[in-house]
Amino acid sequence: MYEMVTGQIPFDGENTVSIALAHLEDAIVPPSVYNPEIPVSLERIILRCCEKKPEFRYQNADDLIADLREALIHPDGETIKETSRTRNLGGETVVISDGDLAMIKGRVRPELPEEDLPSQKDSVQELNIIGQGISGAHLQDRQTEPEEFEDSEPGAPRRARRQHEEPEDGEASPGIERLLAGAGIVVAIIIVAVLITVVLKLGGLFQSGSGLFAARSTTEAAEEETEEYSLSDTEVYMPDVRNLPADIAEERLSESFLNMKSSYDYFDDVEEGRVADQDPEPDTVVAKGSNVTVVISYGTDKISLADLEIDSLDAATAQKLLERKSLTVVLVEEENETVEAGDVIRYEPELVEENGTVTLYVSSGPHVDTVTVPNITGQSESDAIALLAEAGLSPGETQTAESDTVTKGYIISQGTEAGTQIEPGGMVNYVVSSGAKVVKQRYVAAISETYDLSNLVGPGAGTSSVTVLIRLRQGSDSDPVYKILMEETTIKGDLLLPVNYTSIESIDGSNTGQIEIVDVDSGEVIKTYPLTFLPMN
């Protein structure tokens, strides 16, 4: 077992005596020193098999096989007991007793000349006897065997002489020893077979590129591992029913003697009515009659823009359609050589949640060479026109406006924002300042008089009438200006005409003027009242 996982024997020496002494005295090097990939459980089993004292080793093959099987399940060694007697590399040295040393010397004859040494077959038999002495098969005879050899005839081969002696009471005969050796071989074969199974299961030494069996492919190891498990009559492999219609999935599970328990949910990527998920997972081993929980798709609960054929609409129509479905629309323009300007090129996302946002990429038509609109705000009108001409543009519609901050003749604002890309030869509108607004001084006058019309009509005024108007006159005699205060009115000749105005505003801003009462029929001014206007805020 040690050599199989490390590629070398645990003890080596120049001859059998040095090897035997190493077995008794030297600490064994843990297999993981040579092969770090060996599982902890397997290393503990090997170290226990190699214990110095027989009582610390496995007492029978059944115990060893049981631990090997346990190692398949728990390779980290949590269930394999680590004996406190096992010593790691660099542990304490065991002092060999005089009796053990005498036994070794009595069984091997290093003092013989090379030509007198036993044959290879005899050496193997001697090593078996040494192994039996180390393993405890003859521990009870260790103190007596040297004396037996000392009583022997000097110079005679001790091993040969012992074979002709009759076994004493309590000592195993050579035939029994051979029988035990044969049984040991059979047990060793069983152990090796189980050990190979362990290594195959753990995969540490048989995987491609590692261990002693790197030549074996991963595929071969996987096939052996798969064949390792055989189903019982009450077990079955879980079939894969994902993406199957619910009725077919139920039929498939029924064929495997399994019961289907259904739940439902929404899935964007699974068609309505098909199985989206299952528990247990496919290819796991389950008991017949088990319940299998499957989740059946309701389909998606989102709005499919593909169903609305958004990409076949113009941007305005598409935007109205989406907004009627309570969606927010973001428009992004892109140049496109094939899609007409204003039409939708594409959209994002394909599926959108309720009250979600949709981005529409709208064609601005084929690529057109453009120029940048210069900043003419704050420039004089002449400089602004020069800047536009330099950029390949021309002035557009021009307006004037009063401004308290921009000097007269300078640009207040421009119609196309600076930095905008437009076609060459385009027109840019702008507004020119006419200067600050002129605030005129306000002059106001007031009058409160009455005029007796009987003075105009004379006797019989009570039976006659007259048509008059009242007006404000300002300006010069050669260029008078008028403002009507009372329109033409017909009044009986015996009444008093009121001339009462509290706020008469100057027409031309001068501070003088006069009120005139005019006879409409004759055009004659029948009465005047001078006015003085006072400045008002």
Coordinates of C-alpha atoms in Angstrom, one line a residue:
M1 CA 0.0 0.0 0.0
Y2 CA 2.8 2.4 0.9
E3 CA 4.7 1.7 -2.3
M4 CA 1.6 2.0 -4.5
V5 CA 0.9 5.6 -3.4
T6 CA 4.5 6.8 -3.1
G7 CA 6.4 4.9 -5.8
Q8 CA 9.0 3.6 -3.2
I9 CA 9.4 1.3 -0.3
P10 CA 9.2 2.7 3.2
F11 CA 12.6 1.3 4.3
D12 CA 15.7 0.4 2.3
G13 CA 19.2 -0.8 3.0
E14 CA 22.3 -2.6 1.7
N15 CA 21.1 -6.0 3.0
T16 CA 18.2 -7.7 4.8
V17 CA 19.7 -7.0 8.2
S18 CA 19.9 -3.2 7.7
I19 CA 16.3 -3.3 6.3
A20 CA 15.1 -5.2 9.3
L21 CA 16.8 -2.9 11.7
A22 CA 15.2 0.1 9.9
H23 CA 11.8 -1.6 10.3
L24 CA 12.4 -1.7 14.0
E25 CA 14.3 1.5 14.7
D26 CA 13.6 4.1 12.0
A27 CA 10.5 6.3 11.9
I28 CA 8.5 5.8 8.8
V29 CA 8.2 8.8 6.4
P30 CA 4.5 9.7 6.0
P31 CA 3.3 9.0 2.4
S32 CA 2.1 12.6 2.1
V33 CA 5.7 13.8 2.1
Y34 CA 6.2 12.0 -1.3
N35 CA 2.7 12.4 -2.6
P36 CA 0.9 15.5 -1.1
E37 CA -2.3 14.6 -3.0
I38 CA -2.9 11.4 -1.0
P39 CA -6.2 11.8 1.1
V40 CA -5.8 12.1 4.9
S41 CA -7.9 9.0 5.5
L42 CA -5.8 6.8 3.3
E43 CA -2.6 8.0 4.8
R44 CA -3.9 7.2 8.3
I45 CA -4.8 3.7 7.2
I46 CA -1.3 3.1 5.7
L47 CA 0.5 4.4 8.8
R48 CA -1.6 2.2 11.1
C49 CA -0.8 -0.8 8.9
C50 CA 2.9 0.1 9.3
E51 CA 2.9 0.5 13.1
K52 CA 6.0 -0.9 14.9
K53 CA 3.9 -2.8 17.5
P54 CA 1.5 -5.4 16.2
E55 CA -1.1 -4.5 18.8
F56 CA -1.4 -1.0 17.3
R57 CA -2.0 -2.4 13.8
Y58 CA -5.3 -3.7 12.4
Q59 CA -6.1 -7.0 14.1
N60 CA -7.9 -8.4 11.1
A61 CA -8.7 -7.8 7.4
D62 CA -12.4 -6.9 8.2
D63 CA -11.3 -3.9 10.3
L64 CA -9.0 -2.7 7.5
I65 CA -11.6 -3.1 4.8
A66 CA -14.2 -1.2 6.9
D67 CA -11.8 1.8 7.3
L68 CA -11.1 1.7 3.5
R69 CA -14.8 1.9 2.8
E70 CA -15.1 4.7 5.3
A71 CA -12.3 6.5 3.5
L72 CA -14.5 6.5 0.3
I73 CA -17.1 8.6 2.2
H74 CA -14.8 10.8 4.3
P75 CA -11.5 11.3 2.5
D76 CA -10.6 14.1 4.9
G77 CA -10.1 11.5 7.6
E78 CA -12.7 12.8 10.1
T79 CA -13.9 9.2 10.8
I80 CA -10.6 7.4 10.6
K81 CA -9.0 7.4 14.0
E82 CA -5.4 8.5 14.1
T83 CA -3.5 6.4 16.6
S84 CA -1.4 8.3 19.0
R85 CA 1.4 5.7 18.5
T86 CA 1.9 6.7 14.9
R87 CA 5.1 8.8 14.6
N88 CA 5.7 11.3 11.8
L89 CA 8.9 12.1 10.1
G90 CA 11.5 13.1 12.7
G91 CA 9.8 11.3 15.5
E92 CA 11.6 9.6 18.4
T93 CA 13.9 6.6 17.7
V94 CA 12.8 3.1 19.0
V95 CA 15.7 1.4 20.8
I96 CA 16.0 -2.2 19.7
S97 CA 16.2 -4.7 22.5
D98 CA 19.0 -7.2 22.8
G99 CA 16.6 -10.0 22.3
D100 CA 15.3 -8.5 19.0
L101 CA 18.8 -7.9 17.8
A102 CA 19.9 -11.5 18.7
M103 CA 16.8 -12.8 16.9
I104 CA 17.7 -10.8 13.7
K105 CA 21.3 -12.0 13.9
G106 CA 20.2 -15.5 14.5
R107 CA 17.9 -15.6 11.4
V108 CA 20.3 -13.9 9.0
R109 CA 24.0 -14.8 8.6
P110 CA 25.8 -11.8 7.3
E111 CA 29.1 -13.3 8.5
L112 CA 29.1 -16.0 5.7
P113 CA 31.1 -15.4 2.6
E114 CA 29.1 -14.3 -0.4
E115 CA 29.4 -17.8 -2.0
D116 CA 28.0 -19.4 1.1
L117 CA 25.0 -17.1 1.4
P118 CA 21.6 -18.8 0.9
S119 CA 19.9 -18.7 -2.5
Q120 CA 17.4 -16.0 -3.5
K121 CA 14.6 -18.4 -2.5
D122 CA 16.1 -18.9 0.9
S123 CA 16.6 -15.1 1.3
V124 CA 12.9 -14.6 0.7
Q125 CA 12.1 -17.2 3.3
E126 CA 14.4 -15.6 5.7
L127 CA 12.8 -12.2 5.1
N128 CA 9.4 -13.8 5.7
I129 CA 10.6 -15.1 9.0
I130 CA 12.0 -11.7 9.9
G131 CA 8.6 -10.1 8.9
Q132 CA 6.8 -12.6 11.1
G133 CA 9.1 -11.7 14.0
I134 CA 8.5 -8.0 13.4
S135 CA 4.7 -8.4 13.0
G136 CA 4.4 -10.4 16.2
A137 CA 3.8 -13.9 14.9
H138 CA 6.6 -15.2 17.1
L139 CA 6.9 -12.4 19.7
Q140 CA 6.5 -14.9 22.5
D141 CA 9.6 -16.8 21.2
R142 CA 11.9 -13.8 20.8
Q143 CA 13.6 -14.4 24.2
T144 CA 14.1 -18.1 23.6
E145 CA 15.1 -18.3 20.0
P146 CA 18.7 -17.0 20.5
E147 CA 19.3 -19.7 23.1
E148 CA 18.2 -22.4 20.7
F149 CA 20.6 -21.1 18.1
E150 CA 23.4 -20.9 20.6
D151 CA 22.9 -24.6 21.5
S152 CA 23.2 -25.5 17.9
E153 CA 26.4 -26.9 16.5
P154 CA 28.9 -24.1 15.7
G155 CA 29.3 -23.2 12.1
A156 CA 26.2 -24.9 10.9
P157 CA 23.6 -22.9 9.0
R158 CA 21.0 -22.0 11.6
R159 CA 18.1 -21.8 9.2
A160 CA 18.8 -25.2 7.6
R161 CA 19.3 -26.8 11.0
R162 CA 16.0 -25.4 12.3
Q163 CA 14.1 -26.8 9.3
H164 CA 15.1 -30.3 10.3
E165 CA 14.1 -29.9 13.9
E166 CA 10.8 -31.0 15.1
P167 CA 8.6 -28.1 16.2
E168 CA 8.5 -27.7 19.9
D169 CA 5.3 -27.1 21.9
G170 CA 3.8 -23.7 21.2
E171 CA 5.9 -23.2 18.0
A172 CA 4.4 -23.1 14.5
S173 CA 5.6 -25.7 12.1
P174 CA 7.1 -24.7 8.7
G175 CA 4.0 -26.1 7.0
I176 CA 1.7 -23.9 9.1
E177 CA 4.0 -20.9 8.4
R178 CA 3.6 -21.6 4.6
L179 CA -0.1 -21.9 5.1
L180 CA -0.2 -18.6 6.9
A181 CA 1.9 -16.9 4.3
G182 CA -0.5 -18.1 1.6
A183 CA -3.4 -16.8 3.5
G184 CA -1.6 -13.5 3.9
I185 CA -1.2 -13.3 0.2
V186 CA -4.9 -13.8 -0.3
V187 CA -5.7 -11.0 2.2
A188 CA -3.1 -8.8 0.6
I189 CA -4.9 -9.2 -2.8
I190 CA -8.2 -8.3 -1.2
I191 CA -6.7 -5.2 0.5
V192 CA -5.1 -4.1 -2.8
A193 CA -8.4 -4.5 -4.6
V194 CA -10.2 -2.4 -2.1
L195 CA -7.4 0.2 -2.0
I196 CA -7.6 0.6 -5.8
T197 CA -11.3 1.3 -5.5
V198 CA -10.6 3.9 -2.8
V199 CA -8.0 5.6 -5.0
L200 CA -10.3 5.5 -8.0
K201 CA -13.1 7.1 -6.0
L202 CA -10.9 9.9 -4.5
G203 CA -9.3 10.5 -7.9
G204 CA -6.2 11.9 -6.4
L205 CA -3.7 9.6 -8.0
F206 CA -5.5 8.6 -11.2
Q207 CA -6.4 12.0 -12.6
S208 CA -4.7 13.2 -15.7
G209 CA -1.4 15.0 -14.9
S210 CA -1.0 13.9 -11.3
G211 CA 0.0 10.9 -9.1
L212 CA 1.5 7.6 -10.3
F213 CA -1.1 7.0 -12.9
A214 CA -1.1 10.3 -14.8
A215 CA -1.3 8.5 -18.1
R216 CA -4.9 7.5 -17.4
S217 CA -7.4 9.9 -18.9
T218 CA -10.0 11.8 -17.0
T219 CA -12.7 10.2 -19.2
E220 CA -11.7 6.7 -18.1
A221 CA -11.7 7.7 -14.4
A222 CA -15.1 9.3 -14.9
E223 CA -16.5 6.1 -16.5
E224 CA -15.2 3.9 -13.7
E225 CA -16.6 6.3 -11.1
T226 CA -20.0 6.2 -12.9
E227 CA -20.0 2.4 -13.1
E228 CA -19.2 2.3 -9.4
Y229 CA -22.7 3.1 -8.3
S230 CA -25.5 0.7 -9.1
L231 CA -29.2 1.6 -8.4
S232 CA -31.2 -0.5 -6.0
D233 CA -34.7 -1.7 -6.8
T234 CA -36.1 1.3 -4.9
E235 CA -33.9 4.0 -6.5
V236 CA -34.1 5.9 -9.8
Y237 CA -32.1 8.7 -11.6
M238 CA -33.9 12.0 -11.6
P239 CA -34.9 12.8 -15.2
D240 CA -34.5 16.3 -16.6
V241 CA -37.9 17.8 -17.3
R242 CA -36.8 21.5 -17.6
N243 CA -38.3 23.4 -20.5
L244 CA -40.8 20.6 -21.2
P245 CA -44.6 21.3 -21.3
A246 CA -46.2 20.6 -17.9
D247 CA -48.2 17.6 -19.1
I248 CA -45.2 16.0 -20.8
A249 CA -43.0 16.6 -17.7
E250 CA -45.6 14.9 -15.5
E251 CA -45.7 11.9 -17.8
R252 CA -41.9 11.7 -17.8
L253 CA -41.7 11.8 -14.1
S254 CA -44.5 9.2 -13.8
E255 CA -42.6 6.8 -16.0
S256 CA -39.7 7.1 -13.4
F257 CA -42.2 6.4 -10.6
L258 CA -42.0 9.9 -9.3
N259 CA -44.8 12.4 -8.3
M260 CA -44.9 16.0 -9.6
K261 CA -45.8 18.9 -7.3
S262 CA -46.3 22.1 -9.2
S263 CA -45.8 25.8 -8.4
Y264 CA -46.0 28.8 -10.8
D265 CA -44.0 31.9 -11.3
Y266 CA -43.1 34.5 -14.0
F267 CA -40.0 33.9 -16.2
D268 CA -38.8 36.1 -19.0
D269 CA -36.9 33.3 -20.7
V270 CA -39.2 30.4 -20.4
E271 CA -42.4 30.0 -22.5
E272 CA -45.7 30.0 -20.7
G273 CA -46.8 26.5 -19.6
R274 CA -43.3 25.0 -19.6
V275 CA -41.1 23.8 -16.6
A276 CA -38.7 26.5 -15.6
D277 CA -37.0 24.7 -12.7
Q278 CA -37.1 21.4 -10.8
D279 CA -36.0 20.1 -7.4
P280 CA -34.1 17.7 -7.0
E281 CA -31.7 18.4 -9.8
P282 CA -31.5 16.1 -12.9
D283 CA -29.3 12.9 -12.7
T284 CA -29.4 12.7 -8.9
V285 CA -30.4 9.4 -7.3
V286 CA -33.8 9.6 -5.6
A287 CA -36.2 7.0 -4.1
K288 CA -39.0 5.8 -6.2
G289 CA -42.3 7.5 -5.2
S290 CA -40.5 10.7 -4.2
N291 CA -42.1 14.1 -4.9
V292 CA -40.5 16.3 -7.4
T293 CA -41.2 20.1 -7.1
V294 CA -41.4 21.8 -10.5
V295 CA -41.9 25.5 -11.2
I296 CA -44.1 26.1 -14.2
S297 CA -43.7 29.4 -16.1
Y298 CA -46.6 31.9 -16.4
G299 CA -44.5 33.5 -19.1
T300 CA -43.3 37.1 -18.7
D301 CA -45.2 39.8 -16.9
K302 CA -43.4 42.5 -18.8
I303 CA -44.5 44.3 -22.0
S304 CA -43.0 42.9 -25.2
L305 CA -42.0 45.8 -27.5
A306 CA -41.5 43.3 -30.3
D307 CA -45.2 42.5 -30.1
L308 CA -46.0 46.2 -30.6
E309 CA -43.7 46.3 -33.7
I310 CA -42.2 49.6 -32.4
D311 CA -39.3 49.5 -34.9
S312 CA -41.8 49.8 -37.8
L313 CA -43.2 53.1 -36.6
D314 CA -42.0 56.7 -36.7
A315 CA -40.8 58.3 -33.5
A316 CA -43.9 60.4 -32.8
T317 CA -46.4 57.5 -33.3
A318 CA -44.2 55.1 -31.2
Q319 CA -43.9 57.6 -28.4
K320 CA -47.7 58.1 -28.2
L321 CA -48.3 54.4 -28.3
L322 CA -45.8 53.7 -25.4
E323 CA -47.0 56.7 -23.3
R324 CA -50.6 55.3 -23.6
K325 CA -49.2 52.2 -21.9
S326 CA -47.9 54.4 -19.0
L327 CA -44.2 54.0 -20.2
T328 CA -41.6 56.8 -20.1
V329 CA -40.0 57.4 -23.5
V330 CA -36.5 58.8 -24.1
L331 CA -35.6 59.8 -27.6
V332 CA -32.0 59.5 -28.9
E333 CA -31.1 60.7 -32.4
E334 CA -28.7 58.8 -34.6
E335 CA -27.5 59.2 -38.1
N336 CA -28.6 56.4 -40.4
E337 CA -28.0 55.8 -44.1
T338 CA -31.0 53.4 -44.6
V339 CA -33.7 54.5 -42.1
E340 CA -35.7 57.5 -43.0
A341 CA -35.3 60.5 -40.7
G342 CA -37.8 60.5 -37.9
D343 CA -38.3 56.7 -37.9
V344 CA -37.3 54.3 -35.1
I345 CA -34.1 52.5 -35.7
R346 CA -34.2 50.3 -32.6
Y347 CA -35.3 50.3 -29.0
E348 CA -34.2 49.2 -25.5
P349 CA -35.1 47.0 -23.7
E350 CA -36.9 44.2 -25.5
L351 CA -39.1 43.6 -22.4
V352 CA -40.1 46.5 -20.1
E353 CA -41.8 46.5 -16.7
E354 CA -45.0 48.4 -16.1
N355 CA -44.3 52.1 -15.7
G356 CA -40.7 51.5 -17.0
T357 CA -38.6 53.5 -19.3
V358 CA -38.1 52.8 -23.1
T359 CA -35.2 54.3 -25.1
L360 CA -36.1 54.9 -28.8
Y361 CA -33.2 55.4 -31.1
V362 CA -34.5 57.7 -33.9
S363 CA -32.9 58.2 -37.3
S364 CA -31.7 61.7 -38.1
G365 CA -31.1 60.6 -41.7
P366 CA -27.8 60.2 -43.5
H367 CA -24.7 61.9 -42.4
V368 CA -24.5 65.5 -43.5
D369 CA -21.4 67.8 -43.2
T370 CA -22.1 70.6 -40.7
V371 CA -20.5 73.7 -39.4
T372 CA -20.5 75.1 -35.9
V373 CA -22.6 78.2 -35.1
P374 CA -20.3 80.9 -33.6
N375 CA -21.2 82.8 -30.5
I376 CA -22.3 86.3 -31.6
T377 CA -24.0 87.4 -28.4
G378 CA -22.4 90.6 -27.0
Q379 CA -20.8 91.4 -30.4
S380 CA -21.5 94.5 -32.4
E381 CA -23.9 93.8 -35.3
S382 CA -21.1 94.3 -37.8
D383 CA -18.7 91.9 -36.0
A384 CA -21.5 89.4 -35.6
I385 CA -22.2 89.4 -39.4
A386 CA -18.4 88.9 -40.0
L387 CA -18.3 85.9 -37.6
L388 CA -21.3 84.3 -39.4
A389 CA -19.7 84.8 -42.8
E390 CA -16.4 83.3 -41.5
A391 CA -18.3 80.1 -40.4
G392 CA -20.1 79.8 -43.8
L393 CA -23.4 81.1 -42.4
S394 CA -25.5 84.2 -43.0
P395 CA -27.7 86.5 -40.9
G396 CA -31.3 85.6 -40.6
E397 CA -34.3 87.5 -39.2
T398 CA -33.1 90.6 -37.3
Q399 CA -35.1 92.3 -34.5
T400 CA -34.4 95.2 -32.1
A401 CA -35.2 95.5 -28.5
E402 CA -34.6 97.9 -25.6
S403 CA -31.9 96.8 -23.2
D404 CA -30.5 98.4 -20.0
T405 CA -27.5 96.1 -20.0
V406 CA -26.5 95.8 -23.7
T407 CA -25.2 98.8 -25.6
K408 CA -27.2 100.0 -28.5
G409 CA -26.1 98.3 -31.7
Y410 CA -24.8 95.1 -30.0
I411 CA -26.4 91.6 -30.1
I412 CA -28.7 90.8 -27.2
S413 CA -29.4 87.1 -28.2
Q414 CA -29.1 84.7 -31.1
G415 CA -31.8 82.3 -32.5
T416 CA -29.5 79.3 -32.9
E417 CA -27.5 78.4 -29.8
A418 CA -23.7 78.7 -30.1
G419 CA -21.9 75.4 -30.7
T420 CA -24.9 73.9 -32.6
Q421 CA -24.0 71.9 -35.7
I422 CA -26.0 73.1 -38.8
E423 CA -25.6 72.7 -42.5
P424 CA -23.3 75.2 -44.3
G425 CA -25.1 78.3 -45.6
G426 CA -27.7 78.2 -42.8
M427 CA -29.2 81.4 -41.4
V428 CA -28.9 82.6 -37.8
N429 CA -31.5 85.0 -36.4
Y430 CA -30.5 87.6 -33.7
V431 CA -31.8 90.5 -31.7
V432 CA -30.0 93.9 -31.6
S433 CA -30.1 96.3 -28.7
S434 CA -31.8 99.7 -29.3
G435 CA -30.4 101.0 -26.1
A436 CA -31.9 101.7 -22.7
K437 CA -35.6 102.6 -22.5
V438 CA -36.4 106.3 -22.4
V439 CA -38.7 107.3 -19.6
K440 CA -40.6 110.6 -20.3
Q441 CA -41.6 112.9 -17.5
R442 CA -45.3 112.9 -16.8
Y443 CA -47.1 116.3 -16.4
V444 CA -50.7 116.5 -15.0
A445 CA -53.2 119.3 -14.5
A446 CA -56.7 119.6 -13.1
I447 CA -59.8 121.9 -13.6
S448 CA -63.2 122.3 -11.9
E449 CA -65.5 124.8 -13.7
T450 CA -69.1 125.1 -15.1
Y451 CA -70.2 127.0 -18.2
D452 CA -73.7 128.5 -18.6
L453 CA -74.9 127.6 -22.1
S454 CA -77.7 130.3 -22.0
N455 CA -74.9 132.9 -22.6
L456 CA -74.5 131.2 -25.9
V457 CA -78.1 130.7 -26.9
G458 CA -79.8 133.8 -25.5
P459 CA -83.5 134.3 -24.9
G460 CA -85.6 131.1 -25.4
A461 CA -82.6 129.0 -24.3
G462 CA -85.0 126.6 -22.5
T463 CA -86.6 125.6 -25.7
S464 CA -83.5 125.2 -27.8
S465 CA -80.4 123.0 -27.6
V466 CA -76.7 123.1 -28.6
T467 CA -74.1 120.4 -29.6
V468 CA -70.7 121.0 -27.9
L469 CA -67.4 119.1 -27.2
I470 CA -64.5 119.7 -24.8
R471 CA -60.8 119.3 -25.7
L472 CA -57.3 119.9 -24.5
R473 CA -55.1 122.1 -26.7
Q474 CA -51.2 122.2 -26.6
G475 CA -48.4 122.9 -29.0
S476 CA -47.9 126.1 -31.0
D477 CA -50.4 128.2 -32.9
S478 CA -49.0 127.0 -36.1
D479 CA -48.9 123.4 -35.1
P480 CA -51.5 122.7 -32.4
V481 CA -52.2 119.2 -30.9
Y482 CA -55.5 118.2 -29.4
K483 CA -56.8 115.6 -27.1
I484 CA -60.6 115.1 -26.8
L485 CA -61.8 115.2 -23.2
M486 CA -65.6 115.0 -23.9
E487 CA -67.0 113.8 -27.2
E488 CA -69.8 115.7 -29.1
T489 CA -72.8 116.1 -26.8
T490 CA -76.2 117.8 -27.4
I491 CA -77.4 119.8 -24.4
K492 CA -80.4 122.1 -23.7
G493 CA -79.5 125.7 -23.9
D494 CA -80.6 126.6 -20.4
L495 CA -78.3 124.0 -18.6
L496 CA -74.9 124.5 -16.9
L497 CA -72.1 122.5 -18.7
P498 CA -69.6 121.0 -16.1
V499 CA -65.9 121.3 -17.0
N500 CA -64.5 119.1 -14.2
Y501 CA -61.3 117.0 -14.7
T502 CA -58.9 115.9 -12.0
S503 CA -56.1 114.3 -14.0
I504 CA -55.4 115.8 -17.4
E505 CA -52.0 114.5 -18.7
S506 CA -49.9 116.7 -20.9
I507 CA -49.8 115.6 -24.6
D508 CA -46.3 116.7 -25.6
G509 CA -44.7 116.9 -22.2
S510 CA -45.0 120.7 -21.9
N511 CA -46.3 122.3 -18.8
T512 CA -48.9 124.6 -20.3
G513 CA -52.1 124.3 -22.3
Q514 CA -55.8 125.2 -22.4
I515 CA -59.3 123.6 -22.2
E516 CA -61.6 124.6 -25.1
I517 CA -65.4 124.3 -25.3
V518 CA -66.3 124.1 -29.0
D519 CA -69.7 124.7 -30.8
V520 CA -69.8 121.7 -33.1
D521 CA -72.3 123.2 -35.5
S522 CA -70.3 126.3 -36.1
G523 CA -66.8 125.1 -35.2
E524 CA -66.4 128.1 -33.0
V525 CA -64.5 127.9 -29.7
I526 CA -67.0 129.4 -27.3
K527 CA -65.0 129.2 -24.1
T528 CA -61.3 128.5 -23.1
Y529 CA -59.7 127.8 -19.7
P530 CA -55.8 128.1 -19.3
L531 CA -54.0 125.1 -17.7
T532 CA -50.7 124.7 -15.8
F533 CA -49.3 121.2 -15.7
L534 CA -47.2 119.9 -12.8
P535 CA -44.6 117.1 -13.0
M536 CA -45.7 113.8 -11.5
N537 CA -43.7 110.5 -10.6

